[in-house]
Amino acid sequence: MTTTTIDKPNKRKRELNNGPRIQKEKETVTKMIAVYCRKNHHHRSDLCEECEDLNSYAMKRLSYCQFGEDKTFCSYCPVHCYKSDYREKIKVVMRFSGPWMLLYHPILAITHIWQEKVTYRNKH
């Protein structure tokens, strides 16, 4: 696992998560936000300001996830690290983009669904 340490004055050192699982999560979330933005805000190449803000926030949360490479899907996580307004926004994006991912990114979508089913089965 590749990590980077960030020093902040008067705060403890935090490890950035850059492992393969976190990178795949980042790729999936970014693509879901892009699909949502394209379909709802009609931005073709770049994200609109609102979606860019959400994507940046999601990338930061994933980078600092306390579970690192052992993380589950956020919906199964015992710790909700998103602020409530961002949590609601990402839920809307995921509900909307999920079905569209099968069309635009089928391999990524099927892999994501499979991993979720395995995670859910192991949890219950």
Coordinates of N, CA and C in Angstrom, one line a residue:
M1 N 0.8 -1.2 0.0 CA 0.0 0.0 0.0 C 0.9 1.2 0.0
T2 N 0.6 2.2 -0.9 CA 1.4 3.4 -1.0 C 0.7 4.4 -0.1
T3 N 1.4 5.1 0.8 CA 0.9 6.1 1.6 C 1.7 7.3 1.6
T4 N 1.1 8.5 1.8 CA 1.8 9.7 1.9 C 1.4 10.3 3.3
T5 N 2.4 10.9 4.0 CA 2.0 11.6 5.2 C 1.8 13.1 5.0
I6 N 0.8 13.6 5.6 CA 0.5 15.0 5.5 C 0.7 15.6 6.9
D7 N 1.5 16.6 7.0 CA 1.7 17.3 8.3 C 0.9 18.6 8.3
K8 N 0.1 18.7 9.4 CA -0.7 19.9 9.6 C -0.3 20.5 10.9
P9 N -0.2 21.8 11.0 CA 0.2 22.4 12.3 C -0.9 22.0 13.4
N10 N -0.5 21.7 14.6 CA -1.4 21.4 15.7 C -2.3 20.2 15.4
K11 N -2.0 19.4 14.4 CA -2.9 18.2 14.2 C -2.0 17.0 14.0
R12 N -2.6 15.8 14.3 CA -1.8 14.6 14.1 C -1.5 14.3 12.6
K13 N -0.5 13.5 12.4 CA -0.2 13.1 11.0 C -1.2 12.2 10.5
R14 N -1.6 12.3 9.3 CA -2.6 11.5 8.6 C -2.0 10.8 7.4
E15 N -2.3 9.5 7.3 CA -1.8 8.8 6.1 C -2.8 8.9 5.0
L16 N -2.3 9.2 3.8 CA -3.1 9.2 2.6 C -3.2 7.8 2.1
N17 N -4.4 7.3 1.7 CA -4.6 6.0 1.2 C -4.5 6.1 -0.3
N18 N -3.5 5.4 -0.9 CA -3.3 5.3 -2.3 C -3.3 3.9 -2.9
G19 N -3.8 3.0 -2.2 CA -3.7 1.6 -2.6 C -4.6 1.3 -3.8
P20 N -4.6 0.1 -4.3 CA -5.4 -0.2 -5.5 C -6.9 -0.2 -5.2
R21 N -7.3 -0.7 -4.1 CA -8.7 -0.7 -3.8 C -9.3 0.8 -3.7
I22 N -8.5 1.6 -3.0 CA -8.9 3.1 -2.9 C -8.9 3.7 -4.3
Q23 N -7.9 3.4 -5.1 CA -7.9 4.0 -6.5 C -9.1 3.5 -7.3
K24 N -9.5 2.3 -7.2 CA -10.6 1.8 -7.9 C -11.9 2.4 -7.4
E25 N -12.0 2.6 -6.1 CA -13.2 3.4 -5.6 C -13.2 4.8 -6.1
K26 N -12.1 5.4 -6.2 CA -12.0 6.8 -6.7 C -12.4 6.9 -8.2
E27 N -12.0 5.9 -8.9 CA -12.3 5.8 -10.3 C -13.8 5.6 -10.5
T28 N -14.4 4.7 -9.7 CA -15.8 4.5 -9.8 C -16.7 5.7 -9.4
V29 N -16.3 6.3 -8.3 CA -17.1 7.5 -7.9 C -17.0 8.6 -8.9
T30 N -15.8 8.9 -9.4 CA -15.6 9.9 -10.4 C -16.4 9.7 -11.6
K31 N -16.5 8.4 -12.1 CA -17.3 8.1 -13.3 C -18.8 8.2 -13.0
M32 N -19.2 7.9 -11.8 CA -20.6 8.0 -11.5 C -21.0 9.5 -11.4
I33 N -20.1 10.3 -10.8 CA -20.4 11.8 -10.8 C -20.4 12.4 -12.2
A34 N -19.5 11.9 -13.1 CA -19.5 12.4 -14.4 C -20.8 12.0 -15.2
V35 N -21.3 10.8 -15.0 CA -22.5 10.4 -15.7 C -23.7 11.3 -15.1
Y36 N -23.7 11.5 -13.9 CA -24.8 12.3 -13.3 C -24.7 13.7 -13.8
C37 N -23.5 14.3 -13.9 CA -23.4 15.7 -14.3 C -23.7 15.8 -15.8
R38 N -23.3 14.8 -16.6 CA -23.6 14.8 -18.0 C -25.1 14.8 -18.3
K39 N -25.8 13.9 -17.5 CA -27.3 13.7 -17.7 C -28.1 14.8 -17.1
N40 N -27.7 15.4 -16.0 CA -28.5 16.3 -15.3 C -28.1 17.8 -15.4
H41 N -26.8 18.0 -15.6 CA -26.3 19.4 -15.8 C -25.8 19.7 -17.2
H42 N -25.9 18.7 -18.0 CA -25.6 18.8 -19.5 C -24.1 19.3 -19.7
H43 N -23.2 18.8 -18.9 CA -21.8 19.1 -19.1 C -21.2 17.9 -19.7
R44 N -20.6 18.1 -20.9 CA -20.1 16.9 -21.7 C -18.7 16.5 -21.3
S45 N -17.8 17.5 -21.3 CA -16.4 17.1 -21.1 C -15.9 17.3 -19.6
D46 N -16.2 18.4 -19.0 CA -15.8 18.7 -17.7 C -17.0 18.7 -16.8
L47 N -16.7 18.6 -15.5 CA -17.8 18.6 -14.5 C -18.2 20.1 -14.2
C48 N -19.4 20.3 -13.9 CA -19.9 21.6 -13.5 C -19.2 21.9 -12.1
E49 N -19.4 23.1 -11.6 CA -18.8 23.5 -10.3 C -19.3 22.7 -9.2
E50 N -20.6 22.4 -9.1 CA -21.2 21.7 -8.1 C -20.7 20.2 -8.0
C51 N -20.6 19.6 -9.2 CA -20.2 18.2 -9.3 C -18.7 18.1 -9.1
E52 N -17.9 19.1 -9.5 CA -16.5 19.1 -9.2 C -16.2 19.2 -7.7
D53 N -17.0 20.0 -7.0 CA -16.9 20.1 -5.6 C -17.2 18.8 -4.9
L54 N -18.3 18.1 -5.3 CA -18.6 16.8 -4.8 C -17.5 15.8 -5.0
N55 N -17.0 15.8 -6.3 CA -15.9 14.9 -6.6 C -14.7 15.1 -5.8
S56 N -14.3 16.4 -5.6 CA -13.1 16.7 -4.8 C -13.3 16.2 -3.3
Y57 N -14.5 16.5 -2.8 CA -14.8 16.1 -1.5 C -14.7 14.5 -1.3
A58 N -15.3 13.8 -2.3 CA -15.3 12.3 -2.3 C -13.9 11.8 -2.3
M59 N -13.0 12.4 -3.2 CA -11.6 12.0 -3.3 C -10.9 12.2 -2.0
K60 N -11.2 13.3 -1.3 CA -10.5 13.6 -0.1 C -10.9 12.6 1.0
R61 N -12.2 12.3 1.1 CA -12.8 11.4 2.0 C -12.1 10.0 1.8
L62 N -12.0 9.6 0.5 CA -11.4 8.3 0.2 C -10.0 8.2 0.6
S63 N -9.3 9.3 0.3 CA -7.8 9.4 0.6 C -7.6 9.3 2.1
Y64 N -8.5 9.8 2.9 CA -8.3 9.8 4.4 C -9.1 8.7 5.1
C65 N -9.7 7.8 4.4 CA -10.5 6.7 5.0 C -9.7 6.0 6.0
Q66 N -10.3 5.9 7.2 CA -9.5 5.3 8.3 C -9.4 3.8 8.1
F67 N -10.1 3.2 7.2 CA -10.1 1.7 7.0 C -9.1 1.4 5.9
G68 N -8.7 2.3 5.1 CA -7.7 2.1 4.0 C -8.1 1.0 3.1
E69 N -7.2 0.1 2.8 CA -7.5 -0.9 1.8 C -8.5 -2.0 2.3
D70 N -8.8 -1.9 3.6 CA -9.8 -2.8 4.2 C -11.2 -2.3 4.2
K71 N -11.4 -1.1 3.6 CA -12.7 -0.5 3.6 C -13.8 -1.3 2.9
T72 N -15.0 -1.1 3.4 CA -16.1 -1.7 2.8 C -16.8 -0.6 2.0
F73 N -18.0 -0.9 1.4 CA -18.7 0.1 0.7 C -19.2 1.1 1.8
C74 N -19.2 2.4 1.4 CA -19.6 3.4 2.4 C -21.0 3.1 3.0
S75 N -21.9 2.5 2.2 CA -23.2 2.2 2.8 C -23.2 1.2 3.9
Y76 N -22.2 0.4 4.0 CA -22.0 -0.6 5.0 C -21.1 -0.2 6.1
C77 N -20.5 1.0 6.0 CA -19.5 1.4 6.9 C -20.1 1.9 8.3
P78 N -19.4 1.5 9.4 CA -19.9 1.9 10.7 C -19.6 3.4 11.0
V79 N -18.7 4.0 10.2 CA -18.3 5.4 10.4 C -18.8 6.2 9.2
H80 N -19.6 7.2 9.4 CA -20.0 8.0 8.3 C -19.2 9.3 8.3
C81 N -18.2 9.3 7.4 CA -17.2 10.5 7.5 C -17.7 11.6 6.6
Y82 N -18.7 11.4 5.8 CA -19.2 12.5 4.9 C -20.1 13.5 5.8
K83 N -20.0 14.8 5.5 CA -20.9 15.7 6.1 C -22.3 15.4 5.6
S84 N -23.3 15.7 6.3 CA -24.7 15.3 6.0 C -25.1 15.8 4.6
D85 N -24.8 17.0 4.2 CA -25.2 17.5 2.9 C -24.5 16.8 1.8
Y86 N -23.2 16.5 2.0 CA -22.5 15.8 0.9 C -23.0 14.3 0.9
R87 N -23.3 13.8 2.0 CA -23.8 12.4 2.0 C -25.1 12.3 1.2
E88 N -26.0 13.3 1.4 CA -27.3 13.3 0.6 C -27.0 13.5 -0.9
K89 N -26.0 14.3 -1.2 CA -25.7 14.6 -2.6 C -25.1 13.3 -3.3
I90 N -24.2 12.6 -2.6 CA -23.6 11.4 -3.2 C -24.7 10.3 -3.3
K91 N -25.6 10.2 -2.4 CA -26.7 9.2 -2.5 C -27.5 9.5 -3.7
V92 N -27.8 10.7 -4.0 CA -28.6 11.1 -5.2 C -27.8 10.7 -6.4
V93 N -26.6 11.0 -6.5 CA -25.7 10.7 -7.6 C -25.7 9.2 -7.8
M94 N -25.4 8.4 -6.8 CA -25.3 7.0 -6.9 C -26.6 6.3 -7.4
R95 N -27.7 6.8 -6.8 CA -29.0 6.2 -7.2 C -29.3 6.5 -8.7
F96 N -29.0 7.7 -9.1 CA -29.2 8.0 -10.5 C -28.2 7.3 -11.4
S97 N -27.0 7.4 -11.1 CA -25.9 6.9 -12.0 C -25.8 5.4 -12.0
G98 N -26.2 4.7 -11.0 CA -26.0 3.2 -10.9 C -26.5 2.5 -12.2
P99 N -27.8 2.7 -12.6 CA -28.2 2.0 -13.8 C -27.5 2.5 -15.0
W100 N -27.2 3.7 -15.1 CA -26.5 4.3 -16.3 C -25.1 3.7 -16.4
M101 N -24.5 3.3 -15.3 CA -23.1 2.8 -15.3 C -23.1 1.5 -16.1
L102 N -24.2 0.7 -16.1 CA -24.2 -0.5 -16.9 C -24.1 -0.3 -18.4
L103 N -24.6 0.9 -18.8 CA -24.5 1.3 -20.2 C -23.1 1.9 -20.5
Y104 N -22.7 2.8 -19.7 CA -21.5 3.6 -20.0 C -20.2 2.9 -19.6
H105 N -20.2 2.2 -18.5 CA -19.0 1.5 -18.0 C -19.4 0.1 -17.4
P106 N -19.8 -0.8 -18.3 CA -20.4 -2.1 -17.9 C -19.4 -2.9 -17.1
I107 N -18.2 -3.0 -17.4 CA -17.3 -3.9 -16.7 C -17.1 -3.3 -15.2
L108 N -16.9 -2.0 -15.2 CA -16.7 -1.4 -13.8 C -18.0 -1.6 -13.0
A109 N -19.2 -1.4 -13.6 CA -20.4 -1.5 -12.9 C -20.7 -3.0 -12.4
I110 N -20.4 -3.9 -13.3 CA -20.6 -5.3 -12.9 C -19.6 -5.7 -11.8
T111 N -18.4 -5.3 -11.9 CA -17.4 -5.6 -10.9 C -17.8 -5.0 -9.5
H112 N -18.3 -3.7 -9.6 CA -18.8 -3.0 -8.4 C -20.0 -3.8 -7.7
I113 N -20.9 -4.2 -8.5 CA -22.1 -4.9 -8.0 C -21.6 -6.3 -7.4
W114 N -20.7 -7.0 -8.1 CA -20.2 -8.2 -7.6 C -19.5 -8.0 -6.2
Q115 N -18.7 -7.0 -6.1 CA -17.9 -6.7 -4.9 C -18.9 -6.4 -3.8
E116 N -20.0 -5.6 -4.1 CA -21.0 -5.3 -3.1 C -21.7 -6.5 -2.6
K117 N -22.0 -7.4 -3.4 CA -22.7 -8.6 -3.0 C -21.8 -9.5 -2.1
V118 N -20.5 -9.6 -2.5 CA -19.6 -10.3 -1.7 C -19.4 -9.7 -0.3
T119 N -19.3 -8.3 -0.3 CA -19.2 -7.6 1.0 C -20.4 -7.8 1.8
Y120 N -21.6 -7.7 1.3 CA -22.8 -7.9 2.0 C -23.0 -9.3 2.6
R121 N -22.6 -10.3 1.7 CA -22.7 -11.7 2.2 C -21.7 -11.9 3.3
N122 N -20.5 -11.4 3.3 CA -19.5 -11.6 4.3 C -19.9 -10.8 5.6
K123 N -20.7 -9.7 5.5 CA -21.1 -8.9 6.6 C -22.3 -9.6 7.4
H124 N -23.1 -10.3 6.6 CA -24.3 -10.8 7.3 C -24.3 -12.3 7.3

